[in-house]
Amino acid sequence: MDKFADRNGTDAAPFDGIICIGGEDWWYHNRGHFDFQIMRRIAREMPVLFVNSIGIRMPSPTRDSQFAKRIGRKLKSLARGLVEAEPGFWVFSPAMIPGRTGQTLTEWALAPQIRLAALRAGIRNPLLWIHCPPGASLLGQIPAECIVLQRTDRFEAFPDCDQAAVKAQVDTLKAAADLTIYCAEPLYDEERETLAAALLVTHGVELDRYRAAAATRRIPVDMAAIRGPRVGYVGSIDDHKFDVGLFLGVAAAMRDVSFVLVGGSSLGDDWCELPNVHQLGRVPYDQAARYMAAMDALILPANTNDWVAACNPIKLKEYLASGRPIVAADLPALDGWRDVVAVEKEVDGFAAALRRALTQPGHDLSDRLAPHTWDAKAALILAELKVVAAAKKKLNAARAKAA
């Protein structure tokens, strides 16, 4: 049975599908991201065209240690073109040309590519959902029943982009959006009064997956030889959001503990040489729950900057669902969970809290997390999209009649 509204019910949407200008690339980014999770579920009711990130920066061979890897994986993504990755969920990698001149040519050719891909996916009257700020160039070029801005990241605070240009794009999108969706309360509170309409929806969790992993706690093969106790971090390791100094200080102070890092790293090969730190690299999204559940404790050594402050970390509810004890740096997103997460800012306090956490059995938070499943979040958002789009259609009809 459909998890969402009846396709033939009275709450039919004014749009027949969604074009989502994503902030990530389906083929190589973590599939736990907000837009992936929501769009995959909406695709159960109507077709969705997910356009892989068109990028907010151009990788540089002199400034970017991951330059070759980034270019290589983007080329592989482009080679896939348009694919129905799941029933009703279409993924499109538009042809793009790098550099400033290439950006102009790309913007000129981007909308026609997307319109054609949408038609192939069966979308003729779309809702246009934009996460990636350069998607502002598509406004007016893709006729849409409604414009939605996904404001789940403060992109203009990203350290490796042209922050002024990205801010201008975000401002354009906020002015045009019929609805802006936030996942972090501080950013929502800061901006909502200036918008046509705003909705706060924090990140969700695939609760059943994490409960199953917590029940079995099977050790992944690549962790089996790592002696316990094991402290885990599962997520990307980037210096704008991962507090390298805090982590290294804690790991150095606890050499009898194994620290297991699961996720891609942009810090280079020599950023950590401590013998009790084990870097396992990326794992498939559907395996992440097993790694979290296999740890004796989990850590979230987040940086404190404008980018992180505006985030609602996806891994937080995943950590909570794993049932393991958690120690984290102070983040606004922890509000509502501080009774089950130890919060520390400095190395000594963090290490002491982690020692205590390693003696604790953890928590079963299934009941508290039940309202936070991705299914529940997607149903809430889809219902709001229908209301906003219907109101806009009614207003446009009234204006046309008055004219």
XYZ file of C-alpha atoms in Angstrom:
403
model
C 0.000 0.000 0.000
C 1.242 3.473 -0.833
C 2.771 5.213 2.206
C 1.453 8.540 0.945
C -1.873 9.855 -0.305
C -4.036 7.869 -2.694
C -3.054 8.737 -6.267
C -6.704 9.075 -7.189
C -7.764 10.882 -4.022
C -9.130 14.353 -3.635
C -5.790 15.763 -2.483
C -4.213 15.482 -5.944
C -1.374 17.930 -6.454
C -1.449 20.722 -9.067
C 1.906 19.348 -10.279
C 2.503 15.941 -11.856
C 6.099 15.484 -10.738
C 9.112 17.171 -9.173
C 12.342 18.394 -10.737
C 14.897 18.490 -7.938
C 18.160 20.393 -8.526
C 20.133 18.432 -5.980
C 22.996 19.441 -3.758
C 24.775 16.109 -4.176
C 25.491 13.474 -6.804
C 23.443 10.286 -6.481
C 26.215 8.144 -7.883
C 28.907 8.930 -5.332
C 27.571 10.905 -2.358
C 26.123 9.485 0.864
C 22.515 8.560 0.099
C 21.389 9.586 3.550
C 21.158 13.232 2.438
C 17.873 15.106 2.899
C 17.005 15.582 -0.770
C 17.804 11.954 -1.655
C 15.664 10.596 1.173
C 12.677 12.862 0.561
C 12.685 12.553 -3.228
C 12.942 8.751 -3.212
C 9.797 8.613 -1.091
C 7.832 11.178 -3.074
C 8.687 9.098 -6.160
C 6.305 6.446 -4.803
C 3.433 8.795 -5.651
C 4.678 10.776 -8.645
C 7.763 10.862 -10.875
C 10.816 12.702 -9.594
C 13.735 13.915 -11.704
C 16.781 14.327 -9.481
C 19.400 16.472 -11.214
C 22.834 15.712 -9.814
C 24.634 18.666 -8.268
C 25.738 21.266 -10.804
C 28.358 22.417 -8.283
C 29.165 25.540 -6.309
C 32.906 25.360 -6.942
C 35.389 24.301 -9.601
C 38.015 21.850 -8.217
C 41.553 23.190 -8.505
C 44.591 20.975 -9.159
C 46.717 23.316 -7.004
C 44.324 23.823 -4.047
C 42.402 20.543 -3.970
C 44.172 17.357 -2.833
C 41.222 15.344 -4.161
C 41.240 17.042 -7.596
C 41.825 13.934 -9.721
C 39.323 11.881 -7.736
C 36.627 14.589 -7.941
C 37.053 15.037 -11.698
C 37.109 11.282 -12.290
C 33.925 10.564 -10.403
C 32.111 13.516 -12.005
C 33.022 12.215 -15.467
C 31.653 8.780 -14.524
C 28.453 10.433 -13.331
C 28.091 12.419 -16.571
C 28.529 9.253 -18.604
C 25.379 7.779 -17.063
C 23.061 10.458 -18.454
C 19.429 9.792 -17.466
C 18.676 6.667 -15.415
C 15.572 5.456 -13.602
C 17.524 4.474 -10.476
C 14.418 3.329 -8.609
C 10.772 3.093 -9.726
C 9.651 6.662 -10.414
C 12.978 8.118 -9.246
C 14.978 9.372 -12.220
C 18.565 10.578 -11.878
C 20.058 12.930 -14.462
C 23.641 14.114 -14.895
C 23.526 17.045 -17.353
C 26.458 17.787 -19.640
C 28.593 20.578 -18.198
C 31.691 22.545 -19.165
C 34.113 23.642 -16.416
C 35.556 27.127 -15.938
C 33.994 30.607 -16.189
C 33.413 30.445 -19.932
C 32.077 26.932 -19.516
C 29.697 28.124 -16.821
C 28.084 30.585 -19.233
C 27.680 27.909 -21.898
C 26.429 25.400 -19.343
C 23.753 27.781 -18.021
C 22.578 28.385 -21.597
C 22.267 24.645 -22.297
C 21.240 23.409 -18.850
C 17.512 24.183 -18.848
C 16.793 22.509 -22.241
C 18.585 19.362 -21.059
C 16.534 19.263 -17.865
C 13.233 19.972 -19.626
C 13.852 17.098 -22.054
C 14.865 14.730 -19.229
C 11.698 15.678 -17.316
C 9.531 14.849 -20.320
C 11.235 11.478 -20.625
C 10.445 10.883 -16.948
C 6.773 11.708 -17.599
C 6.787 15.152 -15.944
C 4.937 17.918 -17.815
C 3.739 20.247 -15.057
C 6.565 20.161 -12.525
C 7.205 21.583 -9.135
C 10.762 22.947 -9.226
C 12.738 22.107 -6.067
C 16.188 23.705 -5.816
C 18.888 22.790 -3.311
C 22.101 23.697 -5.171
C 22.422 27.548 -5.360
C 23.545 27.695 -9.042
C 20.051 26.382 -9.760
C 18.999 30.040 -9.488
C 19.940 30.330 -13.170
C 17.009 28.022 -13.985
C 14.362 30.355 -12.609
C 12.112 31.395 -15.484
C 13.727 28.856 -17.800
C 11.815 25.853 -16.473
C 8.070 26.565 -16.251
C 6.902 25.301 -12.864
C 3.684 25.194 -10.849
C 5.620 26.093 -7.706
C 9.190 26.953 -6.623
C 10.677 25.340 -3.506
C 14.058 26.158 -1.980
C 15.744 23.513 0.159
C 17.751 25.586 2.625
C 19.337 22.728 4.580
C 22.864 24.113 4.210
C 24.296 27.605 4.505
C 26.091 27.212 1.176
C 27.455 30.755 1.201
C 29.542 29.806 4.261
C 31.259 26.946 2.426
C 34.977 27.786 2.557
C 35.976 26.719 -0.970
C 33.373 28.601 -2.995
C 32.926 32.163 -4.230
C 30.925 33.144 -1.164
C 29.652 36.461 -2.556
C 28.396 34.811 -5.745
C 26.743 31.969 -3.856
C 25.076 34.397 -1.453
C 23.632 36.305 -4.420
C 22.250 33.039 -5.818
C 20.721 32.113 -2.454
C 19.148 35.568 -2.099
C 17.614 35.221 -5.567
C 16.196 31.825 -4.675
C 14.761 33.002 -1.345
C 13.005 35.869 -3.099
C 11.520 33.562 -5.745
C 10.557 30.587 -3.590
C 6.922 29.896 -2.763
C 8.187 27.708 0.081
C 11.610 27.418 1.751
C 12.372 24.249 3.705
C 14.861 24.233 6.594
C 16.278 21.428 8.704
C 18.155 23.556 11.304
C 16.166 25.702 13.708
C 18.736 28.532 14.090
C 18.798 29.216 10.334
C 15.012 28.868 10.134
C 14.531 31.378 12.952
C 17.018 33.772 11.359
C 15.373 33.896 7.928
C 11.733 32.819 8.070
C 10.254 36.297 8.578
C 11.665 37.443 5.232
C 10.131 34.599 3.188
C 6.837 33.899 1.460
C 6.492 30.687 3.480
C 8.891 28.536 5.492
C 8.796 25.001 6.873
C 11.127 23.442 9.454
C 11.700 19.700 9.004
C 14.698 18.212 10.815
C 16.526 15.235 9.355
C 14.976 11.801 9.584
C 16.245 8.273 10.063
C 15.564 4.847 8.555
C 14.648 3.548 11.982
C 13.972 -0.074 11.062
C 17.417 -0.421 9.474
C 19.181 0.937 12.558
C 17.076 -1.037 15.025
C 17.905 -4.259 13.172
C 21.620 -3.463 13.203
C 21.500 -2.586 16.909
C 19.760 -5.872 17.711
C 22.461 -8.014 16.097
C 25.612 -5.864 16.552
C 27.570 -7.956 14.050
C 31.153 -6.781 13.588
C 31.945 -5.894 9.942
C 34.823 -7.897 8.493
C 37.160 -4.896 8.202
C 36.620 -4.109 11.895
C 37.144 -7.620 13.237
C 40.908 -7.256 13.755
C 40.605 -3.871 15.491
C 40.810 -4.424 19.234
C 38.279 -2.916 21.569
C 37.063 -0.791 22.994
C 36.142 0.810 19.691
C 35.055 4.441 19.354
C 33.518 5.304 16.002
C 32.944 8.286 13.776
C 30.816 7.628 10.697
C 30.680 10.444 8.168
C 32.812 12.529 5.846
C 36.058 13.926 7.213
C 36.454 17.503 5.958
C 38.254 20.248 7.877
C 35.337 22.706 7.582
C 33.092 20.445 9.656
C 35.340 17.877 11.393
C 37.369 19.341 14.288
C 40.751 17.801 13.517
C 42.462 19.329 16.554
C 39.815 18.075 18.970
C 39.842 14.588 17.470
C 43.635 14.240 17.446
C 43.859 15.506 21.017
C 41.292 13.002 22.267
C 42.752 10.068 20.312
C 46.263 10.881 21.589
C 44.992 11.024 25.182
C 43.256 7.642 24.867
C 45.842 5.382 23.234
C 44.335 2.279 24.819
C 41.160 2.889 22.793
C 40.746 2.189 19.073
C 39.242 5.045 17.059
C 37.518 3.853 13.899
C 36.765 6.411 11.164
C 34.246 5.339 8.516
C 33.829 7.736 5.605
C 35.649 9.600 2.890
C 38.377 12.063 3.800
C 39.540 15.213 2.018
C 42.406 15.842 4.457
C 45.152 13.965 2.624
C 46.906 10.739 3.566
C 49.111 12.033 6.378
C 46.701 14.062 8.517
C 46.667 11.410 11.270
C 49.454 8.949 12.064
C 48.308 7.799 15.503
C 48.518 3.983 15.702
C 45.164 3.681 17.488
C 43.285 5.464 14.678
C 41.918 3.236 11.913
C 40.573 4.836 8.737
C 38.296 2.461 6.849
C 37.178 4.875 4.121
C 33.764 4.979 2.503
C 31.227 2.203 2.918
C 27.895 1.813 1.091
C 25.083 3.797 2.710
C 23.079 0.665 3.478
C 26.024 -0.707 5.509
C 26.590 2.365 7.705
C 24.121 1.172 10.351
C 26.157 -1.993 10.926
C 29.317 0.014 11.563
C 27.601 2.357 14.015
C 26.036 -0.521 15.938
C 29.373 -2.356 16.155
C 31.062 0.523 18.030
C 31.260 0.752 21.819
C 30.668 4.514 21.598
C 30.205 7.114 18.876
C 31.648 10.620 18.597
C 30.679 13.788 16.768
C 33.724 16.113 16.915
C 32.105 18.899 14.911
C 33.706 22.232 14.155
C 32.079 25.426 15.363
C 31.570 27.732 12.378
C 28.720 29.263 10.382
C 28.472 26.241 8.098
C 28.119 23.727 10.943
C 25.856 25.959 13.047
C 23.344 26.012 10.185
C 23.364 22.220 9.835
C 21.246 19.496 11.344
C 23.689 16.564 11.064
C 22.169 13.536 9.374
C 24.313 11.246 11.474
C 22.866 12.525 14.770
C 19.569 10.626 14.543
C 21.374 7.684 12.952
C 23.739 7.610 15.944
C 20.751 7.829 18.312
C 18.969 4.991 16.518
C 22.073 2.786 16.783
C 21.635 2.717 20.554
C 25.297 3.416 21.301
C 26.520 6.032 23.826
C 27.400 9.349 22.132
C 29.846 12.162 22.905
C 29.628 15.302 20.776
C 30.925 18.818 20.457
C 28.327 21.468 21.225
C 25.843 21.998 18.379
C 22.422 23.676 18.239
C 21.083 20.466 16.651
C 21.618 18.651 19.956
C 18.760 20.568 21.576
C 16.126 18.039 22.540
C 18.685 15.229 22.822
C 21.137 16.551 25.415
C 19.812 14.152 28.027
C 21.187 11.224 25.995
C 24.261 12.861 24.401
C 27.326 13.933 26.400
C 28.378 17.391 25.184
C 31.965 18.638 25.598
C 34.019 21.352 23.879
C 37.616 20.741 25.035
C 39.963 17.771 24.702
C 40.152 16.883 28.408
C 36.403 17.069 28.975
C 35.666 15.193 25.753
C 38.087 12.389 26.679
C 36.659 12.127 30.207
C 33.095 11.966 28.859
C 34.170 9.290 26.385
C 35.692 7.212 29.189
C 32.359 7.344 30.978
C 30.454 6.536 27.794
C 32.505 3.379 27.298
C 31.155 2.039 30.596
C 27.526 2.652 29.626
C 25.171 0.230 27.855
C 23.602 2.870 25.614
C 19.922 3.704 25.082
C 16.928 2.321 23.233
C 15.370 5.473 21.796
C 12.995 3.798 19.350
C 9.877 5.408 20.823
C 11.366 8.923 20.749
C 12.645 8.459 17.222
C 9.430 6.948 15.822
C 8.013 10.356 14.698
C 11.320 11.113 12.955
C 11.377 8.460 10.253
C 12.089 9.605 6.697
C 8.663 8.277 5.696
C 7.017 10.623 8.207
C 9.160 13.574 7.075
C 8.385 12.959 3.398
C 4.647 12.672 4.035
C 4.684 15.978 5.938
C 6.593 17.742 3.172
C 4.474 16.348 0.338
C 1.290 17.461 2.069
C 2.709 20.974 2.473
C 3.850 21.080 -1.158
C 0.323 20.312 -2.300
C -1.156 23.036 -0.103
C 1.338 25.680 -1.227
C 1.059 24.771 -4.928
C -2.742 24.729 -4.782
C -2.803 28.157 -3.101
C -0.471 29.557 -5.758
C -2.586 28.126 -8.571
C -5.747 29.621 -7.048
C -4.058 33.022 -6.640
C -2.802 33.003 -10.240
C -6.287 32.106 -11.480
C -7.811 34.979 -9.513
C -5.245 37.417 -10.899
C -5.885 36.213 -14.436
C -9.625 36.655 -13.988
C -9.179 40.133 -12.552
C -6.979 41.130 -15.480
